[in-house]
Amino acid sequence: MSGTANRTTRALGLAALSATAVTVYLGLVVTPPDQVQGQLVRLIYIHPASATFSFVACGVTFAASLLYLWPRTRSRRWDHLAASSAEIAAVFAALSLATGSIWGRPTWGVWWTWDARLTLTALLFALLLGYLALRRIGGPAETRSKLSAVAGVLLFAVVPVDHFATEWWRTLHQGDTLFRPKPLIHGSQLATMLLSFLAFALIYGYLLVHRYRLEQLEERLETEGLELALAERRAEGAAESGGVVGAGASQQVAP
Amino acid sequence: MWRDAVLMAGKDLRIEARSRVAINQVAPFAVVVLVLFGFALEPDRGVLAQAAPGLFWVAVLFAGLLAVQRSFAVESADAARDGLRLSALDPAGIFLGKAAAVALELMGLEALLTAGVVVLYGTDLRGAALLLATAATATVGLAACGTVYGVLVAGLRVRETLLPLLLLPVVAPVLLGATRACEAALGQSLDDGWRWVTLLGVFAVLYVTLGILAFGSLLEEA
């Protein structure tokens, strides 16, 4: 295995690309602006999908970490899956926070409001950053995998508690949810939004496959890289002492 | 397991009593944080009294970080961690003992900080039962969670910087719940404080259980 792509991933990539293109076209050109929100409603074609798949990706990391820790299912591949999914989750969480802010500024008049879901997503983003920082500590691969698997379980075990905490916190002395309109959604808008979910699912799948293979290659480089380099140098040495092609080169190097 | 826990807690508390690091460094640090909040927020406008529960728990959180770091720093000298691994003590007992020692230190610290809040911020203490229940559940949660992450990073070179990044977002619900419950106890809000105590209790049970399950394998890797 030398690259991270094959025919299936190319097909997946093409599907993701076309779904995104159709979503962009429908979202920006075909669907009408909203009566209340005007052009801002178009963010609905990015924001809910990225937020949802950020949560999905976190769930995958959590499940993969558990499977890695369970002795019977322990396998390097769960560790690779947890790592790849967490990175994508962080990207999607950042994207949903950014698009949410862009939407909130004209609608609520502020970039940020302490709404329950916003707060939960921000917390999740912070948890993910911690997890990814832990993954970059270096050291032996087995130790790192075990520590990050435990951390993956611990970090995301707290998410339900976070959910209740933020819900209770913000629904008690409220105000903001009143300004969160749930407009009756136009048929073509709904279709486009559903398509955006498909597009994000495909993007997630595509990124996940590639990131997963990259993780495998990185680990191979870590474990086999030194031996491989040694073998190459030896082969060079052997070729030079054979003296057919390497004769000129070895004379230059030798004093 | 319980005997090991008592042994472990006794050992950690004895080290603290003799080295006086908690008394001479961590406690003054927490008081300094309280004073700094006074400088940052205008003391005359009543902001401090309003924000007192939140500031109190932020100070506890920061001091708790130091207590956790300290709890594993004492194991790093003279290969004490290898000693622990070889000691045949039950890992769950080690976890419970270390967490209990941190919890007891934090409770002492909270008593000191309560006095500080009353004196410096002019807070009136009311609702003693709710305050005590909040302090107990929040402290157990903080200590258990802190001990788990403390051992997780104990063997790493970057532990001083990594621990706050990992621990603070995780204990965010403790800060939230403890602050709201204290506000309710002090009569600053109409929240149902006991509901928050339940949340703090769930957090504490969650991390005590996870700690008992995970501590052994984390200690192996540390």
Tab-separated table of C-alpha atoms in Angstrom:
chain	number	residue	atom	x	y	z
A	1	MET	CA	0.000	0.000	0.000
A	2	SER	CA	1.682	3.216	-1.051
A	3	GLY	CA	-1.044	5.831	-1.388
A	4	THR	CA	-4.263	6.376	0.487
A	5	ALA	CA	-6.601	6.234	-2.514
A	6	ASN	CA	-8.051	3.448	-4.589
A	7	ARG	CA	-10.952	3.115	-6.982
A	8	THR	CA	-13.591	2.966	-4.232
A	9	THR	CA	-12.316	6.048	-2.433
A	10	ARG	CA	-12.133	7.934	-5.727
A	11	ALA	CA	-15.767	7.035	-6.360
A	12	LEU	CA	-16.611	8.122	-2.822
A	13	GLY	CA	-14.736	11.368	-3.354
A	14	LEU	CA	-16.530	12.016	-6.614
A	15	ALA	CA	-19.888	11.322	-4.962
A	16	ALA	CA	-19.014	13.701	-2.103
A	17	LEU	CA	-17.904	16.345	-4.590
A	18	SER	CA	-21.047	16.082	-6.707
A	19	ALA	CA	-23.364	16.066	-3.682
A	20	THR	CA	-21.595	19.170	-2.401
A	21	ALA	CA	-21.814	20.842	-5.798
A	22	VAL	CA	-25.544	20.136	-6.071
A	23	THR	CA	-26.073	21.377	-2.505
A	24	VAL	CA	-24.184	24.567	-3.304
A	25	TYR	CA	-26.197	25.098	-6.480
A	26	LEU	CA	-29.547	24.378	-4.828
A	27	GLY	CA	-28.609	26.277	-1.713
A	28	LEU	CA	-27.298	29.424	-3.353
A	29	VAL	CA	-29.308	29.605	-6.573
A	30	VAL	CA	-32.488	27.536	-6.626
A	31	THR	CA	-33.962	27.821	-3.131
A	32	PRO	CA	-35.759	31.058	-2.265
A	33	PRO	CA	-34.616	33.376	0.531
A	34	ASP	CA	-36.546	33.042	3.770
A	35	GLN	CA	-39.401	35.432	4.606
A	36	VAL	CA	-38.054	36.181	8.065
A	37	GLN	CA	-34.347	35.582	7.733
A	38	GLY	CA	-33.749	36.492	4.104
A	39	GLN	CA	-30.480	35.245	2.676
A	40	LEU	CA	-29.233	34.103	6.072
A	41	VAL	CA	-31.334	30.977	5.845
A	42	ARG	CA	-28.800	29.597	3.392
A	43	LEU	CA	-26.511	28.787	6.313
A	44	ILE	CA	-28.985	26.027	7.148
A	45	TYR	CA	-27.406	24.057	4.305
A	46	ILE	CA	-24.043	23.907	6.116
A	47	HIS	CA	-24.552	24.455	9.787
A	48	PRO	CA	-26.880	21.648	10.976
A	49	ALA	CA	-25.101	19.026	8.893
A	50	SER	CA	-21.612	19.936	10.119
A	51	ALA	CA	-22.795	20.090	13.731
A	52	THR	CA	-24.536	16.724	13.443
A	53	PHE	CA	-21.572	14.988	11.879
A	54	SER	CA	-19.235	16.479	14.440
A	55	PHE	CA	-21.319	14.692	17.078
A	56	VAL	CA	-21.434	11.518	14.973
A	57	ALA	CA	-17.647	11.596	14.591
A	58	CYS	CA	-17.256	12.002	18.366
A	59	GLY	CA	-19.500	8.995	18.843
A	60	VAL	CA	-17.287	6.988	16.489
A	61	THR	CA	-14.176	8.018	18.451
A	62	PHE	CA	-15.873	7.023	21.699
A	63	ALA	CA	-16.954	3.627	20.337
A	64	ALA	CA	-13.563	2.942	18.751
A	65	SER	CA	-11.790	3.845	22.009
A	66	LEU	CA	-14.022	1.424	23.904
A	67	LEU	CA	-13.353	-1.314	21.365
A	68	TYR	CA	-9.632	-0.702	21.653
A	69	LEU	CA	-9.774	-0.995	25.433
A	70	TRP	CA	-11.864	-4.171	25.378
A	71	PRO	CA	-9.217	-6.941	25.403
A	72	ARG	CA	-11.098	-9.197	22.990
A	73	THR	CA	-11.477	-6.577	20.307
A	74	ARG	CA	-8.183	-4.789	20.854
A	75	SER	CA	-6.657	-3.985	17.513
A	76	ARG	CA	-4.524	-1.220	16.089
A	77	ARG	CA	-7.289	-0.402	13.660
A	78	TRP	CA	-9.624	0.900	16.426
A	79	ASP	CA	-6.902	3.234	17.566
A	80	HIS	CA	-6.425	4.526	14.029
A	81	LEU	CA	-10.167	4.949	13.620
A	82	ALA	CA	-10.510	6.875	16.903
A	83	ALA	CA	-7.676	9.204	15.941
A	84	SER	CA	-8.977	9.911	12.433
A	85	SER	CA	-12.567	10.447	13.526
A	86	ALA	CA	-11.588	12.820	16.331
A	87	GLU	CA	-9.682	15.057	13.951
A	88	ILE	CA	-12.635	15.309	11.582
A	89	ALA	CA	-14.950	15.919	14.548
A	90	ALA	CA	-12.787	18.888	15.572
A	91	VAL	CA	-12.902	20.338	12.047
A	92	PHE	CA	-16.675	19.950	11.825
A	93	ALA	CA	-17.196	21.367	15.317
A	94	ALA	CA	-15.081	24.405	14.414
A	95	LEU	CA	-17.041	24.792	11.181
A	96	SER	CA	-20.390	24.628	12.946
A	97	LEU	CA	-19.238	27.128	15.582
A	98	ALA	CA	-18.023	29.501	12.883
A	99	THR	CA	-21.166	29.242	10.741
A	100	GLY	CA	-23.303	29.557	13.872
A	101	SER	CA	-21.513	32.777	14.772
A	102	ILE	CA	-21.933	34.145	11.274
A	103	TRP	CA	-25.643	33.423	11.512
A	104	GLY	CA	-25.953	34.728	15.078
A	105	ARG	CA	-24.383	38.116	14.438
A	106	PRO	CA	-27.132	39.474	12.133
A	107	THR	CA	-29.937	37.454	13.740
A	108	TRP	CA	-29.239	37.857	17.438
A	109	GLY	CA	-26.966	40.886	17.103
A	110	VAL	CA	-24.064	39.103	18.798
A	111	TRP	CA	-21.324	36.760	17.633
A	112	TRP	CA	-21.797	34.517	20.587
A	113	THR	CA	-24.631	33.765	22.942
A	114	TRP	CA	-24.648	31.310	25.832
A	115	ASP	CA	-27.266	29.136	24.305
A	116	ALA	CA	-27.327	25.548	25.553
A	117	ARG	CA	-26.400	23.943	22.266
A	118	LEU	CA	-23.712	26.478	21.462
A	119	THR	CA	-22.165	25.992	24.869
A	120	LEU	CA	-22.272	22.230	24.490
A	121	THR	CA	-20.593	22.387	21.087
A	122	ALA	CA	-17.927	24.729	22.421
A	123	LEU	CA	-17.268	22.342	25.311
A	124	LEU	CA	-17.081	19.442	22.902
A	125	PHE	CA	-14.574	21.371	20.791
A	126	ALA	CA	-12.438	22.004	23.891
A	127	LEU	CA	-12.605	18.293	24.805
A	128	LEU	CA	-11.536	17.356	21.290
A	129	LEU	CA	-8.586	19.754	21.382
A	130	GLY	CA	-7.448	18.126	24.619
A	131	TYR	CA	-7.800	14.669	23.111
A	132	LEU	CA	-5.856	15.625	19.987
A	133	ALA	CA	-3.136	17.232	22.097
A	134	LEU	CA	-2.812	13.981	24.026
A	135	ARG	CA	-2.449	12.064	20.769
A	136	ARG	CA	0.593	14.135	19.828
A	137	ILE	CA	2.728	13.348	22.846
A	138	GLY	CA	5.064	11.006	21.007
A	139	GLY	CA	6.632	8.027	22.691
A	140	PRO	CA	5.879	4.365	22.080
A	141	ALA	CA	2.781	3.768	19.941
A	142	GLU	CA	1.211	1.250	22.322
A	143	THR	CA	1.399	3.571	25.327
A	144	ARG	CA	0.019	6.471	23.339
A	145	SER	CA	-2.852	4.363	22.007
A	146	LYS	CA	-3.806	3.099	25.410
A	147	LEU	CA	-3.672	6.521	27.046
A	148	SER	CA	-5.670	8.145	24.287
A	149	ALA	CA	-8.229	5.341	24.271
A	150	VAL	CA	-8.809	5.808	27.993
A	151	ALA	CA	-8.940	9.572	27.501
A	152	GLY	CA	-11.373	9.107	24.608
A	153	VAL	CA	-13.745	7.153	26.814
A	154	LEU	CA	-13.330	9.517	29.777
A	155	LEU	CA	-13.733	12.704	27.771
A	156	PHE	CA	-16.871	11.680	25.966
A	157	ALA	CA	-18.442	9.930	28.940
A	158	VAL	CA	-18.958	13.407	30.305
A	159	VAL	CA	-20.921	14.652	27.281
A	160	PRO	CA	-24.387	13.580	28.603
A	161	VAL	CA	-23.623	15.391	31.874
A	162	ASP	CA	-22.567	18.425	29.845
A	163	HIS	CA	-25.803	18.184	27.928
A	164	PHE	CA	-27.949	18.385	31.068
A	165	ALA	CA	-25.769	21.043	32.646
A	166	THR	CA	-25.985	23.363	29.651
A	167	GLU	CA	-29.695	22.693	29.110
A	168	TRP	CA	-30.598	23.448	32.719
A	169	TRP	CA	-28.286	26.372	32.883
A	170	ARG	CA	-29.733	28.096	29.849
A	171	THR	CA	-33.387	27.149	30.051
A	172	LEU	CA	-33.777	28.581	33.540
A	173	HIS	CA	-33.038	32.234	33.034
A	174	GLN	CA	-33.742	32.224	29.369
A	175	GLY	CA	-34.450	34.638	26.636
A	176	ASP	CA	-32.345	33.422	23.775
A	177	THR	CA	-34.455	30.543	22.553
A	178	LEU	CA	-37.235	33.022	21.867
A	179	PHE	CA	-35.025	34.485	19.187
A	180	ARG	CA	-34.272	31.137	17.665
A	181	PRO	CA	-36.887	30.974	14.977
A	182	LYS	CA	-37.957	27.651	13.583
A	183	PRO	CA	-39.524	28.884	10.407
A	184	LEU	CA	-41.798	26.547	8.559
A	185	ILE	CA	-39.437	25.300	5.992
A	186	HIS	CA	-40.098	25.544	2.267
A	187	GLY	CA	-40.152	22.246	0.345
A	188	SER	CA	-37.055	22.914	-1.768
A	189	GLN	CA	-35.272	24.211	1.342
A	190	LEU	CA	-35.990	21.003	3.191
A	191	ALA	CA	-34.790	18.910	0.250
A	192	THR	CA	-31.575	20.949	0.026
A	193	MET	CA	-30.987	20.627	3.740
A	194	LEU	CA	-31.427	16.865	3.578
A	195	LEU	CA	-29.040	16.766	0.633
A	196	SER	CA	-26.503	18.733	2.683
A	197	PHE	CA	-26.656	15.960	5.275
A	198	LEU	CA	-25.887	13.421	2.566
A	199	ALA	CA	-23.033	15.584	1.303
A	200	PHE	CA	-21.548	15.875	4.773
A	201	ALA	CA	-21.934	12.146	5.353
A	202	LEU	CA	-19.999	11.470	2.140
A	203	ILE	CA	-17.331	14.053	3.018
A	204	TYR	CA	-17.003	12.496	6.450
A	205	GLY	CA	-16.649	9.020	4.969
A	206	TYR	CA	-14.110	10.169	2.408
A	207	LEU	CA	-11.983	12.064	4.923
A	208	LEU	CA	-12.222	9.217	7.399
A	209	VAL	CA	-10.931	6.603	4.943
A	210	HIS	CA	-8.014	8.772	3.897
A	211	ARG	CA	-7.113	9.907	7.369
A	212	TYR	CA	-7.312	6.305	8.587
A	213	ARG	CA	-4.888	5.104	5.938
A	214	LEU	CA	-2.606	8.030	6.610
A	215	GLU	CA	-2.577	7.027	10.273
A	216	GLN	CA	-1.604	3.494	9.275
A	217	LEU	CA	1.181	4.780	7.036
A	218	GLU	CA	2.459	7.110	9.743
A	219	GLU	CA	2.623	4.240	12.159
A	220	ARG	CA	4.424	2.096	9.624
A	221	LEU	CA	6.929	4.880	9.117
A	222	GLU	CA	7.391	5.082	12.866
A	223	THR	CA	7.906	1.367	13.380
A	224	GLU	CA	9.546	0.285	10.144
A	225	GLY	CA	11.093	3.563	9.022
A	226	LEU	CA	14.454	3.045	10.691
A	227	GLU	CA	14.850	-0.547	9.513
A	228	LEU	CA	13.845	0.470	6.024
A	229	ALA	CA	16.415	3.262	5.950
A	230	LEU	CA	19.103	0.885	7.230
A	231	ALA	CA	18.229	-1.678	4.584
A	232	GLU	CA	18.409	0.990	1.899
A	233	ARG	CA	21.841	2.183	3.046
A	234	ARG	CA	23.031	-1.417	3.121
A	235	ALA	CA	21.757	-1.984	-0.368
A	236	GLU	CA	23.573	1.144	-1.498
A	237	GLY	CA	26.725	-0.050	0.169
A	238	ALA	CA	26.427	-3.441	-1.476
A	239	ALA	CA	25.892	-1.879	-4.871
A	240	GLU	CA	28.938	0.327	-4.420
A	241	SER	CA	31.263	-2.471	-3.360
A	242	GLY	CA	29.946	-4.428	-6.341
A	243	GLY	CA	31.663	-1.599	-8.151
A	244	VAL	CA	29.666	-1.606	-11.392
A	245	VAL	CA	27.804	1.658	-11.296
A	246	GLY	CA	28.914	2.932	-7.903
A	247	ALA	CA	32.666	2.894	-8.609
A	248	GLY	CA	32.906	6.545	-9.554
A	249	ALA	CA	30.765	7.653	-6.650
A	250	SER	CA	32.694	5.663	-4.058
A	251	GLN	CA	36.004	7.063	-5.263
A	252	GLN	CA	34.669	10.560	-4.710
A	253	VAL	CA	33.635	9.797	-1.169
A	254	ALA	CA	36.655	7.745	-0.194
A	255	PRO	CA	39.801	9.699	0.768
B	1	MET	CA	-9.323	-2.295	48.391
B	2	TRP	CA	-10.545	-0.106	51.267
B	3	ARG	CA	-7.567	-0.919	53.469
B	4	ASP	CA	-5.226	-0.003	50.608
B	5	ALA	CA	-7.171	3.204	50.077
B	6	VAL	CA	-6.794	4.204	53.722
B	7	LEU	CA	-3.067	3.380	53.613
B	8	MET	CA	-2.601	5.442	50.454
B	9	ALA	CA	-4.616	8.412	51.691
B	10	GLY	CA	-2.749	8.343	54.991
B	11	LYS	CA	0.571	8.320	53.191
B	12	ASP	CA	-0.326	11.243	50.913
B	13	LEU	CA	-1.759	13.317	53.751
B	14	ARG	CA	1.291	12.604	55.905
B	15	ILE	CA	3.565	13.807	53.111
B	16	GLU	CA	1.472	16.973	52.821
B	17	ALA	CA	1.475	17.507	56.580
B	18	ARG	CA	5.273	17.192	56.690
B	19	SER	CA	6.215	19.008	53.520
B	20	ARG	CA	3.600	21.761	54.064
B	21	VAL	CA	3.394	22.414	50.321
B	22	ALA	CA	-0.411	22.506	50.390
B	23	ILE	CA	-0.464	24.889	53.353
B	24	ASN	CA	2.453	27.086	52.308
B	25	GLN	CA	1.864	27.246	48.554
B	26	VAL	CA	-1.493	25.973	47.315
B	27	ALA	CA	-3.657	27.690	49.945
B	28	PRO	CA	-1.946	31.100	49.626
B	29	PHE	CA	-2.231	30.763	45.837
B	30	ALA	CA	-6.001	30.287	46.121
B	31	VAL	CA	-6.287	33.344	48.374
B	32	VAL	CA	-4.201	35.384	45.930
B	33	VAL	CA	-6.618	34.354	43.162
B	34	LEU	CA	-9.519	35.659	45.273
B	35	VAL	CA	-7.727	38.970	45.792
B	36	LEU	CA	-6.953	39.231	42.077
B	37	PHE	CA	-10.655	38.798	41.265
B	38	GLY	CA	-11.232	41.743	43.609
B	39	PHE	CA	-8.825	43.837	41.539
B	40	ALA	CA	-10.316	42.685	38.236
B	41	LEU	CA	-13.952	43.338	39.195
B	42	GLU	CA	-14.969	46.651	40.698
B	43	PRO	CA	-15.468	45.880	44.440
B	44	ASP	CA	-17.808	48.807	45.144
B	45	ARG	CA	-20.581	47.952	42.734
B	46	GLY	CA	-21.678	44.734	44.341
B	47	VAL	CA	-20.368	42.725	41.394
B	48	LEU	CA	-18.100	40.721	43.649
B	49	ALA	CA	-20.862	39.650	46.016
B	50	GLN	CA	-23.000	38.692	43.034
B	51	ALA	CA	-20.231	36.703	41.372
B	52	ALA	CA	-18.849	35.229	44.595
B	53	PRO	CA	-20.040	31.610	44.032
B	54	GLY	CA	-18.521	31.469	40.541
B	55	LEU	CA	-15.258	33.073	41.618
B	56	PHE	CA	-15.055	30.744	44.601
B	57	TRP	CA	-15.351	27.650	42.419
B	58	VAL	CA	-12.901	28.947	39.814
B	59	ALA	CA	-10.385	29.445	42.619
B	60	VAL	CA	-11.086	25.903	43.867
B	61	LEU	CA	-10.595	24.558	40.343
B	62	PHE	CA	-7.206	26.240	39.931
B	63	ALA	CA	-6.056	25.144	43.352
B	64	GLY	CA	-7.377	21.657	42.583
B	65	LEU	CA	-5.140	21.502	39.504
B	66	LEU	CA	-2.150	22.239	41.700
B	67	ALA	CA	-3.226	19.669	44.279
B	68	VAL	CA	-3.550	16.976	41.596
B	69	GLN	CA	-0.193	17.852	40.063
B	70	ARG	CA	1.362	17.754	43.502
B	71	SER	CA	-0.270	14.404	44.253
B	72	PHE	CA	1.590	12.809	41.342
B	73	ALA	CA	4.750	14.874	41.649
B	74	VAL	CA	5.413	13.165	44.990
B	75	GLU	CA	5.316	9.819	43.162
B	76	SER	CA	7.810	10.830	40.503
B	77	ALA	CA	10.853	11.166	42.773
B	78	ASP	CA	12.965	8.097	43.588
B	79	ALA	CA	10.944	5.951	41.146
B	80	ALA	CA	8.051	5.905	43.613
B	81	ARG	CA	5.663	5.022	40.777
B	82	ASP	CA	7.558	1.792	40.154
B	83	GLY	CA	7.318	1.145	43.868
B	84	LEU	CA	3.567	1.626	43.720
B	85	ARG	CA	3.267	-0.753	40.788
B	86	LEU	CA	5.312	-3.377	42.605
B	87	SER	CA	3.620	-2.887	45.961
B	88	ALA	CA	0.770	-5.333	45.264
B	89	LEU	CA	-1.685	-2.708	46.460
B	90	ASP	CA	-5.022	-2.872	44.674
B	91	PRO	CA	-4.950	-0.195	41.905
B	92	ALA	CA	-8.535	0.728	42.751
B	93	GLY	CA	-7.415	1.234	46.338
B	94	ILE	CA	-4.520	3.436	45.220
B	95	PHE	CA	-6.949	5.493	43.166
B	96	LEU	CA	-9.474	5.869	45.985
B	97	GLY	CA	-6.746	6.749	48.470
B	98	LYS	CA	-5.143	9.370	46.254
B	99	ALA	CA	-8.537	10.844	45.353
B	100	ALA	CA	-9.568	10.905	49.014
B	101	ALA	CA	-6.367	12.706	49.976
B	102	VAL	CA	-6.927	15.300	47.249
B	103	ALA	CA	-10.574	15.645	48.308
B	104	LEU	CA	-9.639	16.233	51.954
B	105	GLU	CA	-7.059	18.843	50.939
B	106	LEU	CA	-9.632	20.549	48.761
B	107	MET	CA	-12.189	20.575	51.574
B	108	GLY	CA	-9.721	22.304	53.849
B	109	LEU	CA	-9.040	24.749	51.078
B	110	GLU	CA	-12.744	25.360	50.535
B	111	ALA	CA	-13.192	26.166	54.219
B	112	LEU	CA	-10.395	28.713	53.935
B	113	LEU	CA	-11.811	30.171	50.728
B	114	THR	CA	-15.289	30.417	52.242
B	115	ALA	CA	-13.816	32.555	54.996
B	116	GLY	CA	-12.024	34.544	52.300
B	117	VAL	CA	-15.227	35.110	50.325
B	118	VAL	CA	-17.119	36.203	53.439
B	119	VAL	CA	-14.375	38.626	54.467
B	120	LEU	CA	-13.276	39.941	51.083
B	121	TYR	CA	-16.496	39.915	49.058
B	122	GLY	CA	-18.992	40.495	51.876
B	123	THR	CA	-21.081	37.418	51.084
B	124	ASP	CA	-23.738	36.342	53.589
B	125	LEU	CA	-23.749	32.595	54.113
B	126	ARG	CA	-27.195	30.999	54.002
B	127	GLY	CA	-28.648	27.610	53.150
B	128	ALA	CA	-25.984	25.634	55.002
B	129	ALA	CA	-27.365	22.198	54.088
B	130	LEU	CA	-27.349	22.915	50.370
B	131	LEU	CA	-23.915	24.547	50.558
B	132	LEU	CA	-22.436	21.564	52.371
B	133	ALA	CA	-24.043	19.039	50.012
B	134	THR	CA	-22.756	21.015	47.020
B	135	ALA	CA	-19.254	21.235	48.454
B	136	ALA	CA	-19.194	17.501	49.233
B	137	THR	CA	-20.407	16.254	45.835
B	138	ALA	CA	-18.407	18.785	43.828
B	139	THR	CA	-15.219	18.042	45.762
B	140	VAL	CA	-15.535	14.283	45.343
B	141	GLY	CA	-16.150	14.759	41.599
B	142	LEU	CA	-13.202	17.121	41.220
B	143	ALA	CA	-10.850	14.906	43.194
B	144	ALA	CA	-11.838	11.704	41.357
B	145	CYS	CA	-11.677	13.308	37.927
B	146	GLY	CA	-8.436	15.093	38.758
B	147	THR	CA	-6.796	11.897	40.010
B	148	VAL	CA	-7.731	10.008	36.837
B	149	TYR	CA	-6.252	12.697	34.605
B	150	GLY	CA	-3.338	13.157	36.968
B	151	VAL	CA	-2.200	9.563	36.484
B	152	LEU	CA	-3.018	9.733	32.768
B	153	VAL	CA	-0.429	12.466	32.222
B	154	ALA	CA	1.904	11.488	35.077
B	155	GLY	CA	4.472	9.788	32.873
B	156	LEU	CA	4.510	12.388	30.099
B	157	ARG	CA	7.071	15.100	29.589
B	158	VAL	CA	4.391	17.696	28.809
B	159	ARG	CA	2.243	16.952	31.856
B	160	GLU	CA	2.226	20.474	33.349
B	161	THR	CA	0.680	21.978	30.234
B	162	LEU	CA	-1.433	19.028	29.154
B	163	LEU	CA	-3.229	18.490	32.475
B	164	PRO	CA	-5.113	21.831	32.505
B	165	LEU	CA	-6.094	21.424	28.855
B	166	LEU	CA	-7.526	17.959	29.488
B	167	LEU	CA	-8.991	18.497	32.925
B	168	LEU	CA	-10.606	21.940	32.789
B	169	PRO	CA	-13.098	21.247	29.959
B	170	VAL	CA	-14.034	17.952	31.611
B	171	VAL	CA	-14.806	19.559	34.971
B	172	ALA	CA	-16.779	22.387	33.345
B	173	PRO	CA	-20.111	20.826	34.454
B	174	VAL	CA	-18.809	20.775	38.044
B	175	LEU	CA	-18.077	24.491	37.875
B	176	LEU	CA	-21.485	25.116	36.340
B	177	GLY	CA	-23.422	22.930	38.775
B	178	ALA	CA	-21.572	23.998	41.922
B	179	THR	CA	-21.896	27.681	41.053
B	180	ARG	CA	-25.646	27.447	40.360
B	181	ALA	CA	-26.278	25.386	43.491
B	182	CYS	CA	-24.374	27.884	45.644
B	183	GLU	CA	-26.248	30.792	44.082
B	184	ALA	CA	-29.497	29.032	44.902
B	185	ALA	CA	-28.356	28.400	48.478
B	186	LEU	CA	-27.369	32.047	48.943
B	187	GLY	CA	-30.730	33.167	47.611
B	188	GLN	CA	-29.228	34.835	44.519
B	189	SER	CA	-31.308	32.802	42.099
B	190	LEU	CA	-34.556	30.872	42.051
B	191	ASP	CA	-32.929	27.730	40.692
B	192	ASP	CA	-33.639	24.433	42.326
B	193	GLY	CA	-30.234	23.931	43.922
B	194	TRP	CA	-30.785	20.263	44.762
B	195	ARG	CA	-31.188	19.410	41.115
B	196	TRP	CA	-27.660	20.690	40.545
B	197	VAL	CA	-26.457	18.665	43.510
B	198	THR	CA	-27.899	15.597	41.785
B	199	LEU	CA	-25.932	16.462	38.650
B	200	LEU	CA	-22.768	16.899	40.720
B	201	GLY	CA	-23.496	13.548	42.345
B	202	VAL	CA	-23.856	11.857	38.961
B	203	PHE	CA	-20.552	13.377	37.859
B	204	ALA	CA	-18.844	12.175	41.040
B	205	VAL	CA	-20.219	8.634	40.725
B	206	LEU	CA	-19.272	8.538	37.032
B	207	TYR	CA	-15.660	9.500	37.625
B	208	VAL	CA	-15.196	7.429	40.775
B	209	THR	CA	-16.420	4.388	38.813
B	210	LEU	CA	-14.330	5.159	35.749
B	211	GLY	CA	-11.325	5.766	37.985
B	212	ILE	CA	-11.725	2.421	39.767
B	213	LEU	CA	-11.968	0.683	36.393
B	214	ALA	CA	-9.203	2.525	34.559
B	215	PHE	CA	-6.613	3.405	37.183
B	216	GLY	CA	-4.798	0.085	37.049
B	217	SER	CA	-4.065	0.162	33.353
B	218	LEU	CA	-3.220	3.882	33.489
B	219	LEU	CA	-0.735	3.272	36.277
B	220	GLU	CA	0.892	0.567	34.135
B	221	GLU	CA	1.496	3.085	31.351
B	222	ALA	CA	2.527	6.012	33.542
